Short mmCIF file of C-alpha atoms in Angstrom, two decimals:
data_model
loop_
_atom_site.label_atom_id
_atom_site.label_comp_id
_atom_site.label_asym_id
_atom_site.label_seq_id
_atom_site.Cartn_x
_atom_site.Cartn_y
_atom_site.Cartn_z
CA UNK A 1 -25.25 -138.08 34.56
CA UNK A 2 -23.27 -135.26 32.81
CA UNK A 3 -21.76 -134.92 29.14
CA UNK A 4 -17.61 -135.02 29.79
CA UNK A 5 -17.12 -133.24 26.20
CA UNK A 6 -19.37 -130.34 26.93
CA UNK A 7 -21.36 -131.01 30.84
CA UNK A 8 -24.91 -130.94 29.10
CA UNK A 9 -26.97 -133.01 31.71
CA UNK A 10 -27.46 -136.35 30.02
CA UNK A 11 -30.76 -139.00 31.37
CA UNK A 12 -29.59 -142.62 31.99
CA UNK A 13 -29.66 -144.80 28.63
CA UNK A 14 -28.83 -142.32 26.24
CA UNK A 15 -25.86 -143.53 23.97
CA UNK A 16 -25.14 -139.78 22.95
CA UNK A 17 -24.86 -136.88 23.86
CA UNK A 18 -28.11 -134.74 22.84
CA UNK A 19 -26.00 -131.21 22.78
CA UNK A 20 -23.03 -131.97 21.52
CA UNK A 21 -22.94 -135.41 20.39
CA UNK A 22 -20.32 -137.34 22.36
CA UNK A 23 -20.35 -140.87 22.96
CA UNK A 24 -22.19 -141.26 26.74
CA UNK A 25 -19.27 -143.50 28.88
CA UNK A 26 -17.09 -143.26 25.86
CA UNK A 27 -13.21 -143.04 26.50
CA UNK A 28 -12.58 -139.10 26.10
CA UNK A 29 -9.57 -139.57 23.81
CA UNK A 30 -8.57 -135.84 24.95
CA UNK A 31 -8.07 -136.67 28.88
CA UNK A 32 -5.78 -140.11 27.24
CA UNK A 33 -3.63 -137.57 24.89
CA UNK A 34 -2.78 -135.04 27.73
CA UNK A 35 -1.82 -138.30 29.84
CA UNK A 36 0.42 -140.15 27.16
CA UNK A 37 1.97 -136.70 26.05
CA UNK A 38 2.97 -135.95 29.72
CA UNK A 39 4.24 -139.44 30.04
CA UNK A 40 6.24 -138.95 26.81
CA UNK A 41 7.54 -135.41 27.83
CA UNK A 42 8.87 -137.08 31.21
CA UNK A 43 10.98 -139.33 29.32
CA UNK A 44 12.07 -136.97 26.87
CA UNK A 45 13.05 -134.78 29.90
CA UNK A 46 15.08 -137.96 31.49
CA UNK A 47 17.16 -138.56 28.43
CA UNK A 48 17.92 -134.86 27.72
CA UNK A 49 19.08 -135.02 31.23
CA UNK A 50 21.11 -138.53 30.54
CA UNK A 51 22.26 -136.93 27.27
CA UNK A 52 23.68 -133.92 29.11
CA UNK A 53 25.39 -135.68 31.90
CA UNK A 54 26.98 -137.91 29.48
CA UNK A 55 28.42 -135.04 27.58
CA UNK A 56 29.25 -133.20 30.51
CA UNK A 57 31.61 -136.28 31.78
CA UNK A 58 33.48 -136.58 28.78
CA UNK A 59 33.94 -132.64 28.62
CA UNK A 60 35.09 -132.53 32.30
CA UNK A 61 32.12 -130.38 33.13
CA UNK A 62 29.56 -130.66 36.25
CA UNK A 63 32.16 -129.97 38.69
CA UNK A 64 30.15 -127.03 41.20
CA UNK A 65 31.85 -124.89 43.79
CA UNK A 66 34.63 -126.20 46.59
CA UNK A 67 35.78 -128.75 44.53
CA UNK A 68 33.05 -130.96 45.35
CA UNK A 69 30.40 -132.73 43.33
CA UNK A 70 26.68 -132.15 42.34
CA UNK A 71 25.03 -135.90 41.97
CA UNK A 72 22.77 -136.83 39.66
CA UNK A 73 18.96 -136.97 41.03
CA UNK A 74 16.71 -137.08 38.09
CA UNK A 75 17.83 -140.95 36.47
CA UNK A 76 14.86 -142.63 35.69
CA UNK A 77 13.54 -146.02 34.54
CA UNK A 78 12.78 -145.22 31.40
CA UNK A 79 15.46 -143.34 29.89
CA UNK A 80 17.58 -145.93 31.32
CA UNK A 81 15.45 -148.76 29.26
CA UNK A 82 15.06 -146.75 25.83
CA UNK A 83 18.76 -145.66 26.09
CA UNK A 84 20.27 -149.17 26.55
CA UNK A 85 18.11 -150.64 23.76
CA UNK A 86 19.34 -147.35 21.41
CA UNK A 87 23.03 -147.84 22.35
CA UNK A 88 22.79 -151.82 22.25
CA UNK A 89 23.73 -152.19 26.03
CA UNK A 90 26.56 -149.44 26.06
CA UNK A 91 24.70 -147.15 28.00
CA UNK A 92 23.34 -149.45 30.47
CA UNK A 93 26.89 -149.69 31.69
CA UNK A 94 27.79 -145.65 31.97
CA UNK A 95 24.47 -146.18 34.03
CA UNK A 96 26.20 -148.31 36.24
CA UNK A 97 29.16 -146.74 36.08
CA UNK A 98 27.35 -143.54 37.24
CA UNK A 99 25.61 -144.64 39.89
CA UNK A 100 28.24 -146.58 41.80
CA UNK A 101 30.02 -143.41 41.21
CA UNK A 102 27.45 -141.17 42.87
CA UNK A 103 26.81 -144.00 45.82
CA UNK A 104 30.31 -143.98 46.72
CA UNK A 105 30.25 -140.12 47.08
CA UNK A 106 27.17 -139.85 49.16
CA UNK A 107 27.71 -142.80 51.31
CA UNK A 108 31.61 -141.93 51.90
CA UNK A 109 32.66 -143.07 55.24
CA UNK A 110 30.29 -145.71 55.64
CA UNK A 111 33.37 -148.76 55.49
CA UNK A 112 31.96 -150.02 52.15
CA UNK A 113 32.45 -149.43 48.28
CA UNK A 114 30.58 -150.30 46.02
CA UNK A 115 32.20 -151.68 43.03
CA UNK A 116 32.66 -149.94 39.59
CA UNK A 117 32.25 -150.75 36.39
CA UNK A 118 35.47 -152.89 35.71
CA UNK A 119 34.72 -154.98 38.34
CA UNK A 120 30.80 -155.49 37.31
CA UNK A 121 31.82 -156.37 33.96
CA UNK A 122 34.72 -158.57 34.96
CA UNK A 123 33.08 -160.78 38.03
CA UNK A 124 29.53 -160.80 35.80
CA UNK A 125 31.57 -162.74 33.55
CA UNK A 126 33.12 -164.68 35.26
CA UNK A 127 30.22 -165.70 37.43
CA UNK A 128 27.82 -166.14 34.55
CA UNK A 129 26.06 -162.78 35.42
CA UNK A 130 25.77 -164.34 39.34
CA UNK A 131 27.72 -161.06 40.41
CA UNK A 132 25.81 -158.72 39.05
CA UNK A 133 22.96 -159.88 41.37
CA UNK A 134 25.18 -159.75 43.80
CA UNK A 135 26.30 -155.96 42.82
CA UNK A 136 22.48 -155.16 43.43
CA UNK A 137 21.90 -156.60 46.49
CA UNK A 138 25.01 -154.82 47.94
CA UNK A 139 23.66 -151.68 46.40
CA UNK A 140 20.45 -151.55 48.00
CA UNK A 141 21.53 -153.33 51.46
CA UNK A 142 24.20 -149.92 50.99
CA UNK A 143 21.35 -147.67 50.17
CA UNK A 144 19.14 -148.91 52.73
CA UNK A 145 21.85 -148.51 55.69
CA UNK A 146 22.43 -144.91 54.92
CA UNK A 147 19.32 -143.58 54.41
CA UNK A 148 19.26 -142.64 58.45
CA UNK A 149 22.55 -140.81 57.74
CA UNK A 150 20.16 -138.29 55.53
CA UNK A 151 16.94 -138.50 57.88
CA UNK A 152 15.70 -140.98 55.27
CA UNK A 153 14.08 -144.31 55.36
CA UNK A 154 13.89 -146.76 53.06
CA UNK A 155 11.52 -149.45 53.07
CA UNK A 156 13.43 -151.75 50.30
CA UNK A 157 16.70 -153.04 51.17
CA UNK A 158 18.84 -155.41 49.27
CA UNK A 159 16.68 -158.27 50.30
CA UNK A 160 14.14 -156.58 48.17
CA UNK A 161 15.99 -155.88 45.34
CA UNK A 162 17.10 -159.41 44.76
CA UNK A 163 13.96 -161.07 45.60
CA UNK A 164 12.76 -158.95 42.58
CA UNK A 165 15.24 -160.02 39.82
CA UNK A 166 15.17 -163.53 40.81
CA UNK A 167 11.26 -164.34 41.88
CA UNK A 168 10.12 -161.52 39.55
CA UNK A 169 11.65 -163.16 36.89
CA UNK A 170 9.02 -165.56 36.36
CA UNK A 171 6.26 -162.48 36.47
CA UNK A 172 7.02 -161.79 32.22
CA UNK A 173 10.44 -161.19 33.20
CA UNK A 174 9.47 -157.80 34.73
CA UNK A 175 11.12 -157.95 38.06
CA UNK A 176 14.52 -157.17 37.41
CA UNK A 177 13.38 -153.87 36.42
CA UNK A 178 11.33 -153.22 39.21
CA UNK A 179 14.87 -153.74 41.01
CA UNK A 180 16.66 -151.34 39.29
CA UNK A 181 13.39 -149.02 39.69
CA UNK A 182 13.76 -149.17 43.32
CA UNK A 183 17.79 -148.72 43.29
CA UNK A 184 17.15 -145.92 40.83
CA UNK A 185 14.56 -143.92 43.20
CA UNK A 186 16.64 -144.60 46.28
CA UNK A 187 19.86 -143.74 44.77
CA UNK A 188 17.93 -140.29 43.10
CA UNK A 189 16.59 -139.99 46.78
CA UNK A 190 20.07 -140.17 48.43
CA UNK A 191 22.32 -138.07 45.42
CA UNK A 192 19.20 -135.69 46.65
CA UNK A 193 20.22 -135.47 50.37
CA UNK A 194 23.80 -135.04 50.03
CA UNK A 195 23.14 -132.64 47.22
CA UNK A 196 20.63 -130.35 49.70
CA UNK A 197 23.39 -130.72 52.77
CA UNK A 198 26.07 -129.74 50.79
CA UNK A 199 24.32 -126.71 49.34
CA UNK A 200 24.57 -128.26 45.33
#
């Protein structure tokens, strides 16, 4: 066995290091740091980037060559949590506003559209939130069927999705985001594609 502070050979049943000290199968507290600050620095990275497209809708900006449209590939699970809880909810809806935005783009021509914001706030309502499962299912069922149109594949449709936010609501309510995690990679996966094949 080896020393992971300093790689001193150490013999079995030795509590400590005898060169430098450390605590034999301790945690090395060094190895956690690195992995919590990169962790941290990924999520500070996805609400810059949430931060800046927000900013850059309400100042017109974003808008690339040809009159076309660079989507948004880097939306993430996180940012979308922390920002929704710092906003009380507000931003969770520019989230959806933003991605049904981007879908409809990428998947134009398709025969479908995917309903925006008014009508996910109106019809959850109404339904007693019954639509917005609804509104995900279509998503990822949407998602799912153009994926080929990209050379893509996705595994989870909207079958998936909705088995998540109803069944996975009795795992510690953790399964609706687990849906929106897998609408949120897809969705970064297709804004990708069309992005690439459009040269944005």
């Amino acid at each position: 066995m080896f020393c992971s502070k300093c790689g001193a050979q150490i013999e079995d049943g030795v509590k400590f290091c005898p060169k430098c000290g450390e605590k034999v199968g301790g945690i090395n507290f060094d190895n956690v740091a690195s992995s919590v600050n990169g962790a941290i620095n990924d999520v500070e990275k996805q609400i810059g980037s949430a931060v800046d497209d927000m900013r850059d809708s309400f100042n017109g900006g974003g808008q690339p060559k040809n009159g076309g449209e660079r989507l948004k590939t880097d939306r993430g699970l996180l940012a979308y949590i922390i920002l929704s809880i710092v906003t009380c909810g507000i931003y969770g809806y520019y989230f959806i506003y933003k991605m049904a935005h981007d879908v409809n783009i990428a998947c134009e021509g398709d025969g479908e559209q995917t309903g925006g914001l008014a009508a996910y706030i109106i019809f959850s309502f109404l339904t007693c939130g019954i639509y917005s499962w609804i509104w995900l299912y279509k998503l990822g069922n949407r998602l799912s069927a153009n994926a080929p149109k990209y050379g893509m594949q996705f595994q989870e449709n909207g079958t998936t999705v909705i088995m998540w936010c109803i069944f996975g609501s009795l795992i510690c309510g953790i399964g609706p985001f687990i849906a929106m995690n897998i609408l949120i990679k897809n969705t970064n996966s297709i804004c990708a594609a069309y992005n690439r094949k459009y040269g944005f």
